[in-house]
mmCIF file of C-alpha atoms in Angstrom:
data_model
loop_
_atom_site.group_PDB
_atom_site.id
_atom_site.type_symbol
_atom_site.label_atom_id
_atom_site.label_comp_id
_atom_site.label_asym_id
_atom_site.label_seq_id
_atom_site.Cartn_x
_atom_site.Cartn_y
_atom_site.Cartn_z
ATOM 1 C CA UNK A 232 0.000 0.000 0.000
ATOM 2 C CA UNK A 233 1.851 3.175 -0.847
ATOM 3 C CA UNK A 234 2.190 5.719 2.210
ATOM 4 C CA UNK A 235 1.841 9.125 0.234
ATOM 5 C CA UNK A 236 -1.412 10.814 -0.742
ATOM 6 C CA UNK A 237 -0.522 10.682 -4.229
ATOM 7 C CA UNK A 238 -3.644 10.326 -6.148
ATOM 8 C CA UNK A 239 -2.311 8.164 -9.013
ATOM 9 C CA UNK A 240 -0.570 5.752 -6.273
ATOM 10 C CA UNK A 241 -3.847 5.796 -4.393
ATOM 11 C CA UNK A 242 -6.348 4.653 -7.105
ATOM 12 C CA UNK A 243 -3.432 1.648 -8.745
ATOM 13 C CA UNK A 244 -3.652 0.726 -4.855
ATOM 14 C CA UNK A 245 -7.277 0.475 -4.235
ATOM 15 C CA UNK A 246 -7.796 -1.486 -7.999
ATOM 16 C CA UNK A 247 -4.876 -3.966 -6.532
ATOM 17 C CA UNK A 248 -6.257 -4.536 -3.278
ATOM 18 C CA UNK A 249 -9.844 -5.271 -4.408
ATOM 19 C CA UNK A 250 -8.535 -7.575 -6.925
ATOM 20 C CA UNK A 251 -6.343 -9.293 -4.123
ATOM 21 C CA UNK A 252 -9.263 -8.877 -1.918
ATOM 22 C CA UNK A 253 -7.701 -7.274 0.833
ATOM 23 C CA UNK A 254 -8.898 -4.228 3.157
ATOM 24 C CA UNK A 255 -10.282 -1.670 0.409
ATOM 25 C CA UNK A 256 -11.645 0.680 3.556
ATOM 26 C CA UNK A 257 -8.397 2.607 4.206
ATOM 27 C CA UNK A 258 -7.686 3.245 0.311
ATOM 28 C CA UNK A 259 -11.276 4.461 -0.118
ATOM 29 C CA UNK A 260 -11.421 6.898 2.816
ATOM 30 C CA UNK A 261 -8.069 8.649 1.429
ATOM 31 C CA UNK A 262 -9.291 8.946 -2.020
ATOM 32 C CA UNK A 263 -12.462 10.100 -0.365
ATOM 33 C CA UNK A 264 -10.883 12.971 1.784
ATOM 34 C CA UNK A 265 -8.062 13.687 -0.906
ATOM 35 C CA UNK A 266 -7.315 17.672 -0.916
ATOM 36 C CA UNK A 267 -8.627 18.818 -4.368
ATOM 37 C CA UNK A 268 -4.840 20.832 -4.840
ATOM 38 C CA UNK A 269 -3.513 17.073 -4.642
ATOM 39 C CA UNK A 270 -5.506 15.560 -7.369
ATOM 40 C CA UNK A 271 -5.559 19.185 -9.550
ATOM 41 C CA UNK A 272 -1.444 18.691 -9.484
ATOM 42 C CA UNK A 273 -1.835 14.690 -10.033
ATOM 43 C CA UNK A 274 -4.409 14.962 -12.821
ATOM 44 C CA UNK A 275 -2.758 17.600 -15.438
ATOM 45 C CA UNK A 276 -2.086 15.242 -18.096
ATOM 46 C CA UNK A 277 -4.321 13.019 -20.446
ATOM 47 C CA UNK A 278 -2.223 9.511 -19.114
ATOM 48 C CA UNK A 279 -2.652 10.534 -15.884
ATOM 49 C CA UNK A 280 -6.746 11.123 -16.215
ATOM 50 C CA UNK A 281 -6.991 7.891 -18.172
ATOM 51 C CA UNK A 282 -5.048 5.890 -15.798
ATOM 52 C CA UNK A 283 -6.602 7.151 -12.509
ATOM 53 C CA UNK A 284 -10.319 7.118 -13.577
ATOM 54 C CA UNK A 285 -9.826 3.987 -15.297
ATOM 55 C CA UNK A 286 -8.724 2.394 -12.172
ATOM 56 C CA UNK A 287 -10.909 4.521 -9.734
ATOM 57 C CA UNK A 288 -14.047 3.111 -11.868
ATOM 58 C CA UNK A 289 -13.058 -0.538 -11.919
ATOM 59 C CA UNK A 290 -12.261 -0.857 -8.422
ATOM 60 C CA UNK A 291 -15.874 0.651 -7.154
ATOM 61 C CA UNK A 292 -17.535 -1.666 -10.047
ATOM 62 C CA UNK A 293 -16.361 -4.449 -8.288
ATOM 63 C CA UNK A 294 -16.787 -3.689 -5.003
ATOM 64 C CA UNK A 295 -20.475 -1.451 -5.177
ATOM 65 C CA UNK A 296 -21.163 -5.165 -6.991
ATOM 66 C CA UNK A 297 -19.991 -7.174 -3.792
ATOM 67 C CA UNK A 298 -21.286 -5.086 -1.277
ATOM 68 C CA UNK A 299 -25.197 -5.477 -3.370
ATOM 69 C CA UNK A 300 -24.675 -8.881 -4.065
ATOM 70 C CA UNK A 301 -26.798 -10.503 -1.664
ATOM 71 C CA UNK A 302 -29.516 -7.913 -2.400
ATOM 72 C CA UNK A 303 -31.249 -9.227 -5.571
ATOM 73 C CA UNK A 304 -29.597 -5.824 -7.151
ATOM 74 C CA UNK A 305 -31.259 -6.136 -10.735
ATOM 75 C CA UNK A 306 -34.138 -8.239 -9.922
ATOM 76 C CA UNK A 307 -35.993 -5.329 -11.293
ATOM 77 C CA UNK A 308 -34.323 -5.404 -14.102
ATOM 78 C CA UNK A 309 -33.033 -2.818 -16.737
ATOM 79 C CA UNK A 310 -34.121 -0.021 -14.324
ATOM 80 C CA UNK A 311 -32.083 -1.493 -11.251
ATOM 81 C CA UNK A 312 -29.689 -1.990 -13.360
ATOM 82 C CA UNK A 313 -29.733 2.114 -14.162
ATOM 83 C CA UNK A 314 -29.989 3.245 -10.973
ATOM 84 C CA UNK A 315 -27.166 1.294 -9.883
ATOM 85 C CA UNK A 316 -24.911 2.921 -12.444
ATOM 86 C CA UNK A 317 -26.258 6.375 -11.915
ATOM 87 C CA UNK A 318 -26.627 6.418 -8.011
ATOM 88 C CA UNK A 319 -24.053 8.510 -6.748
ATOM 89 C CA UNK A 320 -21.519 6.064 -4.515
ATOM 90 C CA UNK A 321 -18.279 7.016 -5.053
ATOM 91 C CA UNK A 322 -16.398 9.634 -2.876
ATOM 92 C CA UNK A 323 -13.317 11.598 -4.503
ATOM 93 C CA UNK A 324 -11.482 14.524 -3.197
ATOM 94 C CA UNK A 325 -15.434 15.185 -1.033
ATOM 95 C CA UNK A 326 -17.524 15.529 -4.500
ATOM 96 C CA UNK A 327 -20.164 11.901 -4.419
ATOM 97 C CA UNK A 328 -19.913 10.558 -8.054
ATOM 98 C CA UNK A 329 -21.490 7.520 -9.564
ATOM 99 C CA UNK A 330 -20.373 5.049 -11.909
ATOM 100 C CA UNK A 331 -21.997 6.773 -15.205
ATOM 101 C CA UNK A 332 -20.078 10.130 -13.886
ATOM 102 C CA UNK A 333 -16.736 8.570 -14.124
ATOM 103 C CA UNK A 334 -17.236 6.666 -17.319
ATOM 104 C CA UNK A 335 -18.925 9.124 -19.272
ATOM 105 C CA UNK A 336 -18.693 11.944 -17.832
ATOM 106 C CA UNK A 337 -14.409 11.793 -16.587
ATOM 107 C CA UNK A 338 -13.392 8.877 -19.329
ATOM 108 C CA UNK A 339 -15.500 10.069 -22.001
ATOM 109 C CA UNK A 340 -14.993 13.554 -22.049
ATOM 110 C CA UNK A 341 -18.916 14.366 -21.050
ATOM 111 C CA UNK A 342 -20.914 12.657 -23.447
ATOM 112 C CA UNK A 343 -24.101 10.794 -22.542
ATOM 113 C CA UNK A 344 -24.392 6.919 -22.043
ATOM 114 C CA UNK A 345 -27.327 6.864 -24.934
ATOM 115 C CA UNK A 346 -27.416 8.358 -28.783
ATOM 116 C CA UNK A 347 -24.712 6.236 -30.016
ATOM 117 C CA UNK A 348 -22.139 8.504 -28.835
ATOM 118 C CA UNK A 349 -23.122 11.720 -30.250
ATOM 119 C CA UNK A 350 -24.918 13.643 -27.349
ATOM 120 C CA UNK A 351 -23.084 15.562 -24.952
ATOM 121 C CA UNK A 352 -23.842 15.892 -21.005
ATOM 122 C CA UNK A 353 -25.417 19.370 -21.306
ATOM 123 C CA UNK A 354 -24.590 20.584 -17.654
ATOM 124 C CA UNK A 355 -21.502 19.137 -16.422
ATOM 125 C CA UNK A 356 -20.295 20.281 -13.072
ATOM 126 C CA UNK A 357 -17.123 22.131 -12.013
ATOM 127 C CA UNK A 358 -15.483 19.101 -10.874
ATOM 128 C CA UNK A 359 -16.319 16.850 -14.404
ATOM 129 C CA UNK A 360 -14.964 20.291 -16.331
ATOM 130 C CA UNK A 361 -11.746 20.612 -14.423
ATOM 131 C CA UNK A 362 -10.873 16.692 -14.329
ATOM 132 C CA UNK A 363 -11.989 14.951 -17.420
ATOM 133 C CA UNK A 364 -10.227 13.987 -19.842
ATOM 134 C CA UNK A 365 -10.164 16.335 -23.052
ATOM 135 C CA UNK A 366 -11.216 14.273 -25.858
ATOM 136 C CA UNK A 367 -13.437 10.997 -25.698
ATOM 137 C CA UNK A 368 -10.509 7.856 -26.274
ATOM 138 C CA UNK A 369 -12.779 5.048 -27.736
ATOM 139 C CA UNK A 370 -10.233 2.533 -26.415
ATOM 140 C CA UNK A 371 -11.665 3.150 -22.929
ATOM 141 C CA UNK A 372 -14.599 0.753 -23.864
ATOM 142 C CA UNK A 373 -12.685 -2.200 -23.800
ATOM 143 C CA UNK A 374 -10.603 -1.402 -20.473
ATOM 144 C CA UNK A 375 -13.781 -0.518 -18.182
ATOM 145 C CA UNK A 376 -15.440 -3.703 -16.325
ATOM 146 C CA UNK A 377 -19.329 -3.718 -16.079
ATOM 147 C CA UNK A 378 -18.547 -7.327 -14.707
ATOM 148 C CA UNK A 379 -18.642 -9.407 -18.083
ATOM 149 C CA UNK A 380 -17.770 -12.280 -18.474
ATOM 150 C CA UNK A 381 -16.925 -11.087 -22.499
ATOM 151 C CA UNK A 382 -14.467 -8.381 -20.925
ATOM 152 C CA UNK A 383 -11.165 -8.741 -20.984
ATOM 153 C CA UNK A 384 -9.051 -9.310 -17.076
ATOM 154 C CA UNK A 385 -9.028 -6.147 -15.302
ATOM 155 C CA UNK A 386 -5.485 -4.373 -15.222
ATOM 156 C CA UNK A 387 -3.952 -1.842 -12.988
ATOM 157 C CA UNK A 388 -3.085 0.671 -15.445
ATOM 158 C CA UNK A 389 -0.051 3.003 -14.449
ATOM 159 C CA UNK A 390 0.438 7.033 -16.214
ATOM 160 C CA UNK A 391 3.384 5.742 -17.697
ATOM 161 C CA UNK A 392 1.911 2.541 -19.629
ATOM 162 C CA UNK A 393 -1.180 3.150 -20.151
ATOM 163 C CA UNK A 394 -1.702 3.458 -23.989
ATOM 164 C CA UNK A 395 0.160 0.456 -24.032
ATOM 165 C CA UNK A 396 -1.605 -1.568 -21.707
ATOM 166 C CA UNK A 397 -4.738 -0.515 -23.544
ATOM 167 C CA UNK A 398 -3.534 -1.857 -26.473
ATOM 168 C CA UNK A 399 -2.467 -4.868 -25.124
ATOM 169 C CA UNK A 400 -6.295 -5.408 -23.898
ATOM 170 C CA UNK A 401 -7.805 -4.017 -27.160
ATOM 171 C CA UNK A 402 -6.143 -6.761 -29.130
ATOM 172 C CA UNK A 403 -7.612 -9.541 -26.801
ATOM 173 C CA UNK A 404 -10.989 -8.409 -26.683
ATOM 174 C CA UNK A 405 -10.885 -7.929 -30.850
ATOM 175 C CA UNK A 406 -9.336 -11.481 -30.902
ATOM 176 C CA UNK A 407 -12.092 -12.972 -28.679
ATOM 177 C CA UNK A 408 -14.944 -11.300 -30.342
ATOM 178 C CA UNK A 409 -14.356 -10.202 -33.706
ATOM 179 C CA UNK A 410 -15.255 -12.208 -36.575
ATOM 180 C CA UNK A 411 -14.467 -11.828 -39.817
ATOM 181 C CA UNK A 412 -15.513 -13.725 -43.142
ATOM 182 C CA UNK A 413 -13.516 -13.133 -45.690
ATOM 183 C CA UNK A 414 -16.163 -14.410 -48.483
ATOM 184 C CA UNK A 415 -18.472 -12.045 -47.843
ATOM 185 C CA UNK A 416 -16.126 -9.443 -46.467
ATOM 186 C CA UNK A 417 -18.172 -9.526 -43.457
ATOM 187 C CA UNK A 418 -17.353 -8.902 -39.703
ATOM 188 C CA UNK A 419 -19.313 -9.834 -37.184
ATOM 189 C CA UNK A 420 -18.346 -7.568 -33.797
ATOM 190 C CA UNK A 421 -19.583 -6.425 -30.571
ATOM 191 C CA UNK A 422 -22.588 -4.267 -30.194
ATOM 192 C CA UNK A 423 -20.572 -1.790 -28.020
ATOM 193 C CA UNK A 424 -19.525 -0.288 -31.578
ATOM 194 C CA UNK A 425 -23.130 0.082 -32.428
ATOM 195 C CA UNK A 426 -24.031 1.802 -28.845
ATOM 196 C CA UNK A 427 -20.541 4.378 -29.104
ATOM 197 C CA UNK A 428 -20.879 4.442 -32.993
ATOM 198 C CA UNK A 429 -20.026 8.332 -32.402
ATOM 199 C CA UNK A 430 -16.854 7.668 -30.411
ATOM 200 C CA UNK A 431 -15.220 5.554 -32.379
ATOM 201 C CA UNK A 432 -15.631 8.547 -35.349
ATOM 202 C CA UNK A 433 -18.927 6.407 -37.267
ATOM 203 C CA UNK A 434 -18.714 3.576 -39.525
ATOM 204 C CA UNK A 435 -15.830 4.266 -41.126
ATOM 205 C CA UNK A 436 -14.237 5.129 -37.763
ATOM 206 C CA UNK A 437 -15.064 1.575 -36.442
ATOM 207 C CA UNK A 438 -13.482 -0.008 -40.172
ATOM 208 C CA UNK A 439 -10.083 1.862 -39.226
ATOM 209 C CA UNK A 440 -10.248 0.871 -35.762
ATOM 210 C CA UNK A 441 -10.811 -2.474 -36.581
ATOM 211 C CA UNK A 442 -7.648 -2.276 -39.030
ATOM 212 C CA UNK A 443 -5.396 -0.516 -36.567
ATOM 213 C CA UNK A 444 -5.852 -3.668 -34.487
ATOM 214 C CA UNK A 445 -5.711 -6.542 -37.059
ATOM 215 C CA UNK A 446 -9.156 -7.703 -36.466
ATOM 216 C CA UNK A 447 -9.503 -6.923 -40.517
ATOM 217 C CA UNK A 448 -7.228 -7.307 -43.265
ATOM 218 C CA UNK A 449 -5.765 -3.950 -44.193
ATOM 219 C CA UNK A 450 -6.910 -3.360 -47.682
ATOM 220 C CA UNK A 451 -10.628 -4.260 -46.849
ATOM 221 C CA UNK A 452 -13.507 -2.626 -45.977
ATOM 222 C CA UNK A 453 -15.692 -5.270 -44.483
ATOM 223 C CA UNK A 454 -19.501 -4.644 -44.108
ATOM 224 C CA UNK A 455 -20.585 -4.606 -40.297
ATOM 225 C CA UNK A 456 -22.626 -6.873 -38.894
ATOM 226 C CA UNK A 457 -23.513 -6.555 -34.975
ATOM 227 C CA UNK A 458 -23.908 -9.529 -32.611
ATOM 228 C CA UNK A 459 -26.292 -9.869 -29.690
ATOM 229 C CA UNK A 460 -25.086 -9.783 -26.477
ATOM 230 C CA UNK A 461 -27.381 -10.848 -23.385
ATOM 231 C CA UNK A 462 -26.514 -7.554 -21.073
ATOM 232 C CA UNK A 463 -28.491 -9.414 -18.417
ATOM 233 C CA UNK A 464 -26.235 -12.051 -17.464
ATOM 234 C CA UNK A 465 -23.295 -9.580 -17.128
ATOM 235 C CA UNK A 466 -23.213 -8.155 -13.505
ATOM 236 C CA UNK A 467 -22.832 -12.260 -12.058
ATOM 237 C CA UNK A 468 -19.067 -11.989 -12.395
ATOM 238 C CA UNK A 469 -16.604 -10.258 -11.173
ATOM 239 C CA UNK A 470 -13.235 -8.437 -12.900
ATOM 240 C CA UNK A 471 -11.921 -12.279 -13.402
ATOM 241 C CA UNK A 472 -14.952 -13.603 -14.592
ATOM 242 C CA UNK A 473 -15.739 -15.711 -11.458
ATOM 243 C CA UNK A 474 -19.586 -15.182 -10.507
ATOM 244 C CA UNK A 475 -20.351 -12.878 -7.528
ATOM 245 C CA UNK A 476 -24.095 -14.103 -7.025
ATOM 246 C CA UNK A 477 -23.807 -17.191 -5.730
#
């Protein structure tokens, strides 16, 4: 456990310890009580954004997921599932954010969770404005856990490494889910593209991406066909895939 309040030491630490399961408490009351000068000096550069929210959000996915688990969470179904990633649960530096703040408010630069990535959050606060990051990064969608068993292992992503470890989990996830016939210059992929269609700079944005990663040949440009995914099975496992509802 590191012994300075550094922010970027302090949210690594809490994603380690909840993956090692060990005492999460002491972690989250510092990142709770954090002096806002602290995370304004930690939080000046695009890595270090990325890398802190992308940790801060995964670690309080997993663990706002254990503490509910006995609770029959999303036994009411798409709504329960809303409210849990829109209630505000998450202390940082004294503001209360939820889930949907950090991931599309902080990761993706303020835009809403619906209209396929092309709506901005009209009224951001102070604290969203001052500490997001500065453009959306479409690679965030394959490094934030909503507990899927189709997501690829949580890391612990550092300021230094970060583009590089979100490569490294980019290429998984395209490897595990992508599909591609060559006959009909078809592939087949995830219907997160579909839902951030926007982020990822439209259709042709997606093609690109999908060629910047090998999940495509180079000199094709495949039609896109999106597969179904069965959201409601997702939140019964954890950031290794092992269920939490038992």
């Amino acid at each position: 456990m590191s012994t300075q309040l550094d922010p970027l030491s302090l949210s690594a630490d809490l994603l380690y310890t909840v993956k090692t399961e060990g005492d999460a408490d002491p972690l989250r009351e510092r990142l709770a009580t954090l002096e806002r000068s602290l995370l304004d000096r930690a939080l000046t550069g695009r890595k270090g954004k990325l890398a802190f929210w992308l940790n801060c959000y995964n670690a309080y996915a997993q663990l706002l997921l254990e503490e509910e688990a006995d609770d029959d969470l999303f036994d009411g179904g798409l709504l329960d599932e809303w409210k849990f990633f829109a209630r505000d649960q998450i202390p940082i530096s004294g503001v209360w954010l939820s889930l949907n703040d950090i991931e599309h408010g902080m990761l993706r630069s303020s835009k809403l969770p619906w209209g396929m990535g092309y709506l901005p959050r009209l009224f951001p606060s102070s604290f969203e404005r001052q500490f997001r990051l500065g453009e959306c990064d479409p690679r965030i969608h394959f490094a934030v856990s909503h507990g899927a068993d189709h997501c690829p292992p949580i890391a612990v992503y550092s300021p230094r490494d970060v583009d590089e470890e979100l490569d490294i989990a980019i290429e998984w996830f395209l490897e595990e889910n992508v599909s591609y016939d060559s006959d009909e210059a078809k592939a087949t992929i995830p219907r997160l593209f579909r839902q951030y269609r926007g982020d990822f700079g439209g259709t042709s944005g997606i093609v690109s991406f999908l060629r910047e990663y090998n999940a495509v040949p180079a000199e094709t440009t495949p039609s896109l066909e999106y597969e179904r995914i069965d959201w409601s099975a997702d939140l019964d496992v954890d950031l290794d895939g092992n269920d939490v509802r038992r």
